[in-house]
PDB file of C-alpha atoms in Angstrom:
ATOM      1  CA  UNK A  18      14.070   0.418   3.695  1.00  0.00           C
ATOM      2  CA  UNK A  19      11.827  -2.867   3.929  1.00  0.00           C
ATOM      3  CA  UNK A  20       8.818  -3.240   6.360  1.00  0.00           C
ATOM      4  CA  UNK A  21       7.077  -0.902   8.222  1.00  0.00           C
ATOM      5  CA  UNK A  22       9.545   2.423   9.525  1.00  0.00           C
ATOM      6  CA  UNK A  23       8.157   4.531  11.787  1.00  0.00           C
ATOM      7  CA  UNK A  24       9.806   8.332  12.789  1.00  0.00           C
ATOM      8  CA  UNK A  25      10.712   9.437  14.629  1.00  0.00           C
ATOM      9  CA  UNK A  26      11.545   7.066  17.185  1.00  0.00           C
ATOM     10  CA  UNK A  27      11.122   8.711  20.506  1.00  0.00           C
ATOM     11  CA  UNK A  28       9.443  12.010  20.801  1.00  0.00           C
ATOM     12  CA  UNK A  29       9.051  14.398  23.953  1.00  0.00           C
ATOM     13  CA  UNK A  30       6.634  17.102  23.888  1.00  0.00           C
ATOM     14  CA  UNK A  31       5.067  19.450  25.609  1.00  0.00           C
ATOM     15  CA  UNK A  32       1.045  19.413  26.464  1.00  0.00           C
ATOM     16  CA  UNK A  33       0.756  23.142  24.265  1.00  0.00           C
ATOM     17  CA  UNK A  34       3.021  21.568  20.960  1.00  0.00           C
ATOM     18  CA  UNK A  35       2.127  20.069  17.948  1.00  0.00           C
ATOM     19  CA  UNK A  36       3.759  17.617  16.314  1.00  0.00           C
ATOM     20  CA  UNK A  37       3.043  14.661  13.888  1.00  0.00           C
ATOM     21  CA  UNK A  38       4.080  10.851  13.562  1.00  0.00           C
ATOM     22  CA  UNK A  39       5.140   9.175  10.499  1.00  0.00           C
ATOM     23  CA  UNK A  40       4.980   5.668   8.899  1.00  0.00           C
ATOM     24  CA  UNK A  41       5.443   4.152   5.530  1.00  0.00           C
ATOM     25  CA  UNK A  42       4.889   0.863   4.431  1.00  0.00           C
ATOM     26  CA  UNK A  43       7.592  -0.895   1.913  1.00  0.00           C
ATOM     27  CA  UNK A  44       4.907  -4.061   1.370  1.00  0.00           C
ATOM     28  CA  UNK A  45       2.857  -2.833  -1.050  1.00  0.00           C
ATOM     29  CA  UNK A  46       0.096  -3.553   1.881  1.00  0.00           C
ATOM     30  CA  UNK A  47      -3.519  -1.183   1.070  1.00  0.00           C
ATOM     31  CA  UNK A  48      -4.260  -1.205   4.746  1.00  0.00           C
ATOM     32  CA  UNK A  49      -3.028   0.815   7.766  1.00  0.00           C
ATOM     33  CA  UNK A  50      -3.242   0.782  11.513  1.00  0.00           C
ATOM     34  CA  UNK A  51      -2.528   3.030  13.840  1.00  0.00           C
ATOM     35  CA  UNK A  52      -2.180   1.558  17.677  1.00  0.00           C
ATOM     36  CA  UNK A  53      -1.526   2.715  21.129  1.00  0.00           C
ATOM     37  CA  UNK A  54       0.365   0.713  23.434  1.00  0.00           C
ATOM     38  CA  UNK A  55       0.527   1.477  27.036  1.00  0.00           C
ATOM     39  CA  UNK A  56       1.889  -0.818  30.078  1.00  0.00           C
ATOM     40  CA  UNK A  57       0.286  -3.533  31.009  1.00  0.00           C
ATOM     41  CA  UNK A  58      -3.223  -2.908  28.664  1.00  0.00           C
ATOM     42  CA  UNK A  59      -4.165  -4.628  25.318  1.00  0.00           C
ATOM     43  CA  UNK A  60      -2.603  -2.847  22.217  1.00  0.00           C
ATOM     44  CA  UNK A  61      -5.971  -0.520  21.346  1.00  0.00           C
ATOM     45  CA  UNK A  62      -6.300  -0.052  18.022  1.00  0.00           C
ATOM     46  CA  UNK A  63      -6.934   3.785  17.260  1.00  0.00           C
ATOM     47  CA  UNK A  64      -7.551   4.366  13.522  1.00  0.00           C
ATOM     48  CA  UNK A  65      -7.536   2.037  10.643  1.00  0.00           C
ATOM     49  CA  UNK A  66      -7.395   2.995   6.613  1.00  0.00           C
ATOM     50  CA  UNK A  67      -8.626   0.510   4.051  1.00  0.00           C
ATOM     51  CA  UNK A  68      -7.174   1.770   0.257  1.00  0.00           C
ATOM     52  CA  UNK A  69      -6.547   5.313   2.359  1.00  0.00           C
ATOM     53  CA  UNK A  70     -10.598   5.533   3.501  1.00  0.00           C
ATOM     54  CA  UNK A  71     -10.520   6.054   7.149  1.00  0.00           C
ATOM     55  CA  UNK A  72     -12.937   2.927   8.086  1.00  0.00           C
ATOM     56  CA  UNK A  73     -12.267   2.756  12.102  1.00  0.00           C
ATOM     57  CA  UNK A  74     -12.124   5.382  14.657  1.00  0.00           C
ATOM     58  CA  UNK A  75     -12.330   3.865  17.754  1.00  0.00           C
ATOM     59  CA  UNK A  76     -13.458   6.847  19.771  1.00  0.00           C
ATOM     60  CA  UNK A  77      -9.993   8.863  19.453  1.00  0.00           C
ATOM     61  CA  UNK A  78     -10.165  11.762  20.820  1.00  0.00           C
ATOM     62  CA  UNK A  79      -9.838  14.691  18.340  1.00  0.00           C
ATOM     63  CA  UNK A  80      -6.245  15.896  19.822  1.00  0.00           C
ATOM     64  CA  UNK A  81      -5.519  12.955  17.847  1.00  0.00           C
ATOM     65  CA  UNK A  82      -5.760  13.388  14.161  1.00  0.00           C
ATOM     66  CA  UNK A  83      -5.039  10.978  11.520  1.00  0.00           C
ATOM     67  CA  UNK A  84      -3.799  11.302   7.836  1.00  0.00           C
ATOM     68  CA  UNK A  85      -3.083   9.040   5.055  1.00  0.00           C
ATOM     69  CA  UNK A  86      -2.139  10.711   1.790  1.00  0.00           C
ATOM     70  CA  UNK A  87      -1.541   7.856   0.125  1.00  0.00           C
ATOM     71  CA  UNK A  88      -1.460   3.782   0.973  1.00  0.00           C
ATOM     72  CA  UNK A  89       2.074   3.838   1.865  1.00  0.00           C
ATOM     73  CA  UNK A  90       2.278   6.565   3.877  1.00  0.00           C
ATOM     74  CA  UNK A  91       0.313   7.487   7.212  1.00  0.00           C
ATOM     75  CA  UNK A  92       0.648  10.459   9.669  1.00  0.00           C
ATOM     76  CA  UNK A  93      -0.854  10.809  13.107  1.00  0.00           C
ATOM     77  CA  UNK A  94      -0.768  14.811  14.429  1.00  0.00           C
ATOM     78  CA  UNK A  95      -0.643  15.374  17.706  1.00  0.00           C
ATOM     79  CA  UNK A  96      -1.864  18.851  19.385  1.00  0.00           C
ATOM     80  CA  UNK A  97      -2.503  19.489  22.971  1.00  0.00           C
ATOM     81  CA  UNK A  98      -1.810  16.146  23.959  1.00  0.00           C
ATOM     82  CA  UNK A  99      -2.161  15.226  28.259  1.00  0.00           C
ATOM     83  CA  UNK A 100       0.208  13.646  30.006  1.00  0.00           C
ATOM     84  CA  UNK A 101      -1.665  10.484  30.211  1.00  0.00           C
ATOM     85  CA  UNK A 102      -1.689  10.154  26.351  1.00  0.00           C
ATOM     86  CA  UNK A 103       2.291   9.345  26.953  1.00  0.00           C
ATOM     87  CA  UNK A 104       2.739   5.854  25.168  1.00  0.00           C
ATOM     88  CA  UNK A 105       4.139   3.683  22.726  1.00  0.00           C
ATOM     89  CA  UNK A 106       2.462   4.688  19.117  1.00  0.00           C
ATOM     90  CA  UNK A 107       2.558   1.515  16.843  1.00  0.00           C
ATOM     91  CA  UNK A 108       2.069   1.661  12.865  1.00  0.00           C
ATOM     92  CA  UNK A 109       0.730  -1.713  11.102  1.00  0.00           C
ATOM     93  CA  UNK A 110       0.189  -2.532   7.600  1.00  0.00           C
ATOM     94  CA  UNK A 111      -2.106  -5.564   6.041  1.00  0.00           C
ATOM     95  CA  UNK A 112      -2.892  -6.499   2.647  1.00  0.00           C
ATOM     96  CA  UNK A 113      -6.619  -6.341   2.531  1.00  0.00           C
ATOM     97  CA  UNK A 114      -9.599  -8.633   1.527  1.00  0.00           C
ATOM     98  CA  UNK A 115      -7.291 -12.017   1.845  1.00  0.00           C
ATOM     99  CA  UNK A 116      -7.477 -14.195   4.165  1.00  0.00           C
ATOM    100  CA  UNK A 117      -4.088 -13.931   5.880  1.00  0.00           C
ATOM    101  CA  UNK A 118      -5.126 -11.037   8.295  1.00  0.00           C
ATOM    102  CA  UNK A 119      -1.808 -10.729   9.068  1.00  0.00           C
ATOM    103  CA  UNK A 120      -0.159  -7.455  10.549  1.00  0.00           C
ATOM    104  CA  UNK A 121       3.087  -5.926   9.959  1.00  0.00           C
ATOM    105  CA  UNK A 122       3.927  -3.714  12.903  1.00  0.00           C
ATOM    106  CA  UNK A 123       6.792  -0.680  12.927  1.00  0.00           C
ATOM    107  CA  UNK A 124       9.093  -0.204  15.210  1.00  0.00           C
ATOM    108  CA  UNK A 125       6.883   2.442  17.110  1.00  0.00           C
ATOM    109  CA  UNK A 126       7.278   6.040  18.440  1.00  0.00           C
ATOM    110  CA  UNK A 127       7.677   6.311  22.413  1.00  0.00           C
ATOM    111  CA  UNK A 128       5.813   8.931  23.121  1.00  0.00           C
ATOM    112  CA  UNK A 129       6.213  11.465  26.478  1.00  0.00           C
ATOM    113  CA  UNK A 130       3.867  14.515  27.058  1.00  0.00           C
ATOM    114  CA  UNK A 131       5.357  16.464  30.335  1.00  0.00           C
TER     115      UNK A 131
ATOM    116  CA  UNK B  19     -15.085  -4.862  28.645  1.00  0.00           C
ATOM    117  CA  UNK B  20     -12.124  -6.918  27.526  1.00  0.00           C
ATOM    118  CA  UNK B  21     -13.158  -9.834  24.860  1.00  0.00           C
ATOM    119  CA  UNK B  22      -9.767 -11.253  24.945  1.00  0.00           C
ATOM    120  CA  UNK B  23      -8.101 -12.216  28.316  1.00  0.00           C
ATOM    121  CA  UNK B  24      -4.580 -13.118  28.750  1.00  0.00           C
ATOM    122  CA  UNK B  25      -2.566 -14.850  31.586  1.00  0.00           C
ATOM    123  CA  UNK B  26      -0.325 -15.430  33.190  1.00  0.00           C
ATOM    124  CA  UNK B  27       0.823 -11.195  33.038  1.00  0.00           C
ATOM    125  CA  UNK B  28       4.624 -12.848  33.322  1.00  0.00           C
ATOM    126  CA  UNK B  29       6.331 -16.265  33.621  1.00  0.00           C
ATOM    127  CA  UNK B  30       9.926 -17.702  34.009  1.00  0.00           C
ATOM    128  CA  UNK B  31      10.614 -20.554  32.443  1.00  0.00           C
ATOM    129  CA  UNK B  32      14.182 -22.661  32.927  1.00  0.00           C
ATOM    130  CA  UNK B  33      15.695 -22.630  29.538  1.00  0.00           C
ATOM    131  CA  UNK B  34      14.640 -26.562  27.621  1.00  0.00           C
ATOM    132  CA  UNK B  35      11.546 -26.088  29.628  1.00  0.00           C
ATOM    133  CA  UNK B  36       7.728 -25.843  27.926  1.00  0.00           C
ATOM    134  CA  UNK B  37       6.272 -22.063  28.339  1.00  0.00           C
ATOM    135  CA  UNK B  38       2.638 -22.100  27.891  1.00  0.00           C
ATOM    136  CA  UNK B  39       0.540 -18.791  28.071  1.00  0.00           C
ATOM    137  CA  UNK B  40      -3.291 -18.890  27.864  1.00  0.00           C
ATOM    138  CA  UNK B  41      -6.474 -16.643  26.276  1.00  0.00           C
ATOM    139  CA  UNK B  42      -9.753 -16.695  26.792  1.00  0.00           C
ATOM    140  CA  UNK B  43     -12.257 -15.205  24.370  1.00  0.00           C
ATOM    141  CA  UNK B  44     -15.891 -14.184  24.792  1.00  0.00           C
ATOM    142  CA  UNK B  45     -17.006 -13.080  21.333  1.00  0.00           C
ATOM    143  CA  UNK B  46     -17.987 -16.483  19.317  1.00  0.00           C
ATOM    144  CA  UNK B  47     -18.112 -14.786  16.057  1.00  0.00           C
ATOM    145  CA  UNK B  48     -14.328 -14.471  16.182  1.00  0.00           C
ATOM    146  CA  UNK B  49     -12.598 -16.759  13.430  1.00  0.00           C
ATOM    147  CA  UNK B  50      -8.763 -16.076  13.739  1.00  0.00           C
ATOM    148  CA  UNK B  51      -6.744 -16.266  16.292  1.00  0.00           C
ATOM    149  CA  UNK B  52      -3.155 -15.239  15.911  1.00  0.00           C
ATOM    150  CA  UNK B  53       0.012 -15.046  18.786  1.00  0.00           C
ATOM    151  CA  UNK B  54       2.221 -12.050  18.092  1.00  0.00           C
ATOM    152  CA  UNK B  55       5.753 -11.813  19.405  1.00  0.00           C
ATOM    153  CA  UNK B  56       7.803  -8.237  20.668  1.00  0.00           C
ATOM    154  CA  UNK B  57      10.948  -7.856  21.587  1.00  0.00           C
ATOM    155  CA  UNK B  58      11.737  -4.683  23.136  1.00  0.00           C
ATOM    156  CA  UNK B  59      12.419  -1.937  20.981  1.00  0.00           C
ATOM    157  CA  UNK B  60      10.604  -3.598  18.383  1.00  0.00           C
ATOM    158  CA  UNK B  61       6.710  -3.846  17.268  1.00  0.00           C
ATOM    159  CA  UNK B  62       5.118  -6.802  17.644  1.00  0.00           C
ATOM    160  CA  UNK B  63       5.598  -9.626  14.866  1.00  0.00           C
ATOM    161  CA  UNK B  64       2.831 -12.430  13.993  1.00  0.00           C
ATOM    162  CA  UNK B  65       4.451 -15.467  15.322  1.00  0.00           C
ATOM    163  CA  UNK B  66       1.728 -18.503  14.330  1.00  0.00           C
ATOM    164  CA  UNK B  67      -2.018 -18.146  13.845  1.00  0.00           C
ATOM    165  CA  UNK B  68      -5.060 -21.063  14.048  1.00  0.00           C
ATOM    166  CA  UNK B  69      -8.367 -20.914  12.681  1.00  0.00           C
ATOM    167  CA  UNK B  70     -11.392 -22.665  14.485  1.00  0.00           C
ATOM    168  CA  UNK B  71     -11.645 -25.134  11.653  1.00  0.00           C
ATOM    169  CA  UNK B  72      -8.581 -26.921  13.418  1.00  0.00           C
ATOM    170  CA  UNK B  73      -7.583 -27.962  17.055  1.00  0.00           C
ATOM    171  CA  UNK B  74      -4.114 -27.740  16.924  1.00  0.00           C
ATOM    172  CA  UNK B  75      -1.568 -25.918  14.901  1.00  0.00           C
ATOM    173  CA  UNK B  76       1.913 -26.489  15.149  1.00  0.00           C
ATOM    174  CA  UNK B  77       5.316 -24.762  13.979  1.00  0.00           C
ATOM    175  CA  UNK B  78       8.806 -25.468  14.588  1.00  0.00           C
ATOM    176  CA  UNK B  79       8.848 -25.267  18.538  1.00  0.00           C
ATOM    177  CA  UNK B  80       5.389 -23.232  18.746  1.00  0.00           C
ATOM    178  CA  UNK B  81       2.397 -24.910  18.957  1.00  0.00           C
ATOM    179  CA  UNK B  82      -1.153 -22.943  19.359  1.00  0.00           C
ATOM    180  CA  UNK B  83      -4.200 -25.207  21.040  1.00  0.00           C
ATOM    181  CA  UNK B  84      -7.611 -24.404  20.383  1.00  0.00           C
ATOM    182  CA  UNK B  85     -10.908 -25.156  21.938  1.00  0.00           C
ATOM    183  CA  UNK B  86     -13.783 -24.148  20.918  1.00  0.00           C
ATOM    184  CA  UNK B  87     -15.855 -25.119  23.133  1.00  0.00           C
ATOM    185  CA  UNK B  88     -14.312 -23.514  26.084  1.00  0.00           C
ATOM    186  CA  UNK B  89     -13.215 -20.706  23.718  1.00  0.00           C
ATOM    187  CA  UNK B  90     -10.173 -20.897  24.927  1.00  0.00           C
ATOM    188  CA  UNK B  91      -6.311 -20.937  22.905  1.00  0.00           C
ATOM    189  CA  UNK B  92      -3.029 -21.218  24.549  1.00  0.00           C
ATOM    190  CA  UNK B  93       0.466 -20.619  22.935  1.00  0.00           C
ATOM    191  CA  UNK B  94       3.191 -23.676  23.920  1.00  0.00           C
ATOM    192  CA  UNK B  95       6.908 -23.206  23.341  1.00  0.00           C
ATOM    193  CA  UNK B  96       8.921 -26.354  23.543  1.00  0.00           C
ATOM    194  CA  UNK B  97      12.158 -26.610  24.729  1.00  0.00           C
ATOM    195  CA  UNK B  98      12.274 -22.695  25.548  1.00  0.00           C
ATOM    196  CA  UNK B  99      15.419 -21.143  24.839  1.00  0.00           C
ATOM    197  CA  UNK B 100      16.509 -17.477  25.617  1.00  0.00           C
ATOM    198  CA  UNK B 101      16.289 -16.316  22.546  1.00  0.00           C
ATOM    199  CA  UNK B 102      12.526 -16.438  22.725  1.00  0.00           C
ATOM    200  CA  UNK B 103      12.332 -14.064  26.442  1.00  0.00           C
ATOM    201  CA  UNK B 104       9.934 -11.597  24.819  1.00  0.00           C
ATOM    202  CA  UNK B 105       6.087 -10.306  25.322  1.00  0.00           C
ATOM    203  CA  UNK B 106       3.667 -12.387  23.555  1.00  0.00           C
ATOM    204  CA  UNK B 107       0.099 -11.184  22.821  1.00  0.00           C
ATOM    205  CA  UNK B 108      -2.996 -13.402  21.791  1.00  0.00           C
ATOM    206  CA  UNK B 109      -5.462 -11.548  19.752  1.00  0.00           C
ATOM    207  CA  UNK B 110      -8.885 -12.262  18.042  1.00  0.00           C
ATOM    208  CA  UNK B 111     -10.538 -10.782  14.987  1.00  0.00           C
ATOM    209  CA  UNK B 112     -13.574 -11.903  12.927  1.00  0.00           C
ATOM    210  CA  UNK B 113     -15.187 -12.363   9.368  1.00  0.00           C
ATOM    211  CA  UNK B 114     -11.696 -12.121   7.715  1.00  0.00           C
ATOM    212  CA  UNK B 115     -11.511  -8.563   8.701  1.00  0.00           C
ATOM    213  CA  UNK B 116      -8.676  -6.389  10.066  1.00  0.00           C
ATOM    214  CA  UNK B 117      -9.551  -5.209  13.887  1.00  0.00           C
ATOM    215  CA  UNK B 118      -7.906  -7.407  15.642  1.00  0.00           C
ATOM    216  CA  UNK B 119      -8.477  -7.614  19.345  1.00  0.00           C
ATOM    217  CA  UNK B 120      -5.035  -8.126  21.594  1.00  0.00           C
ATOM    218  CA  UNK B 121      -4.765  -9.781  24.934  1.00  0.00           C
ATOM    219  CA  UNK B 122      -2.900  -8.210  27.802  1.00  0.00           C
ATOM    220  CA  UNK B 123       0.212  -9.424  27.293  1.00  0.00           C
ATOM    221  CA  UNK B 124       2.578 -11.886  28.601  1.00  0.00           C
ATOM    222  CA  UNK B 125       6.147 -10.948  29.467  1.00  0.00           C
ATOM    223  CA  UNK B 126       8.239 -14.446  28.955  1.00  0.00           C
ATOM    224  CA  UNK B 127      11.436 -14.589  30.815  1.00  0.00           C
ATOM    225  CA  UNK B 128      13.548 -17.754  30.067  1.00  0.00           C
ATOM    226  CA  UNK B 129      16.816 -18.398  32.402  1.00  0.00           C
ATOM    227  CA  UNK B 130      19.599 -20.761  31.631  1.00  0.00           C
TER     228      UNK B 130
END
């Protein structure tokens, strides 16, 4: 595997379920993003880890949880989502204090709450 | 409030044609600007980036423009070819750090 993988790759759930996303990194990046994508908004960012310290939450609500065991690998667990939370869930990666900046997205989950 | 904005929301473009796509920023502190391309299916991939030290980057067929005065950066793609029909997103971050703010989105159509 090289990049960014992200599973699984579409997901339907119901608003009472719990389930949880996965990425992993093959970069050997110490940073990690997790975005939501929905039609026709900007990609918000959600929750960032810097050397797997949570450093952003950007006001997530807590059905939402994020977990990063280690700096290749980061969950996001889902419980009682709404139907409004259905979306494309992107995974980044970054190598940390340079100056590149650059992001290295996954694939994403598509995401449907009924 | 949205610091980056993003237009047009689509655009056709006849394939050899130039596509150009612009943002507007509102946050001076921000010091990279980066264009990030997504097919469908796919996440989004940095395409070309510009720092405000420079007016014009360019790479193969993409070229960004900045001004900072008007704090304003647009994405041109030469000789557009179908290959490149995709979404494109502008985005702004600042102080070398990692939250990066995205644009709307531009959905880029191009037709032979």
């Amino acid at each position: 595997e090289t990049g960014v993988t992200q599973t699984p790759r579409h997901l339907v759930m119901g608003m009472t379920n719990k389930k949880s996303l996965k990425c992993e990194q093959h970069l050997g990046h110490n940073a990690m993003y997790w975005y939501k994508q929905s039609a026709k908004k900007p990609l918000e960012l959600m929750f960032v880890y810097n050397f797997k310290e949570q450093t952003e939450n950007n006001s997530v609500p807590s059905r939402f949880s994020p977990e990063c065991p280690n700096s290749s690998h980061l969950f996001l667990h889902l419980h009682t989502l709404q139907p409004e939370d259905s979306a494309l869930y992107l995974c980044a990666s970054s190598q940390e204090r340079t100056r590149a900046n650059e992001q290295f997205f996954g694939p994403g989950t598509r995401l449907t709450v009924l | 409030q949205q610091q980056v904005k993003q237009s047009p929301q689509s655009l056709i473009v006849q394939k050899g044609g130039i596509s150009i796509i612009n943002c507007a920023y509102e946050n001076t502190a921000f010091d990279y600007f980066p264009w990030y391309q997504q097919f469908p299916g796919k996440g989004p991939a940095l395409l070309i980036a510009i720092r405000p030290d420079v007016s014009e980057k360019k790479e193969g067929r993409f070229t960004i423009s900045f001004n900072k005065s008007a704090k304003q950066f647009s994405l041109h793609i030469m000789d557009s070819q179908p290959g490149d029909s995709a979404t494109y997103f502008c985005a702004a971050s600042m102080g070398g750090g990692n939250k990066l703010t995205f644009g709307t989105g531009t959905q880029l159509k191009v037709e032979l």
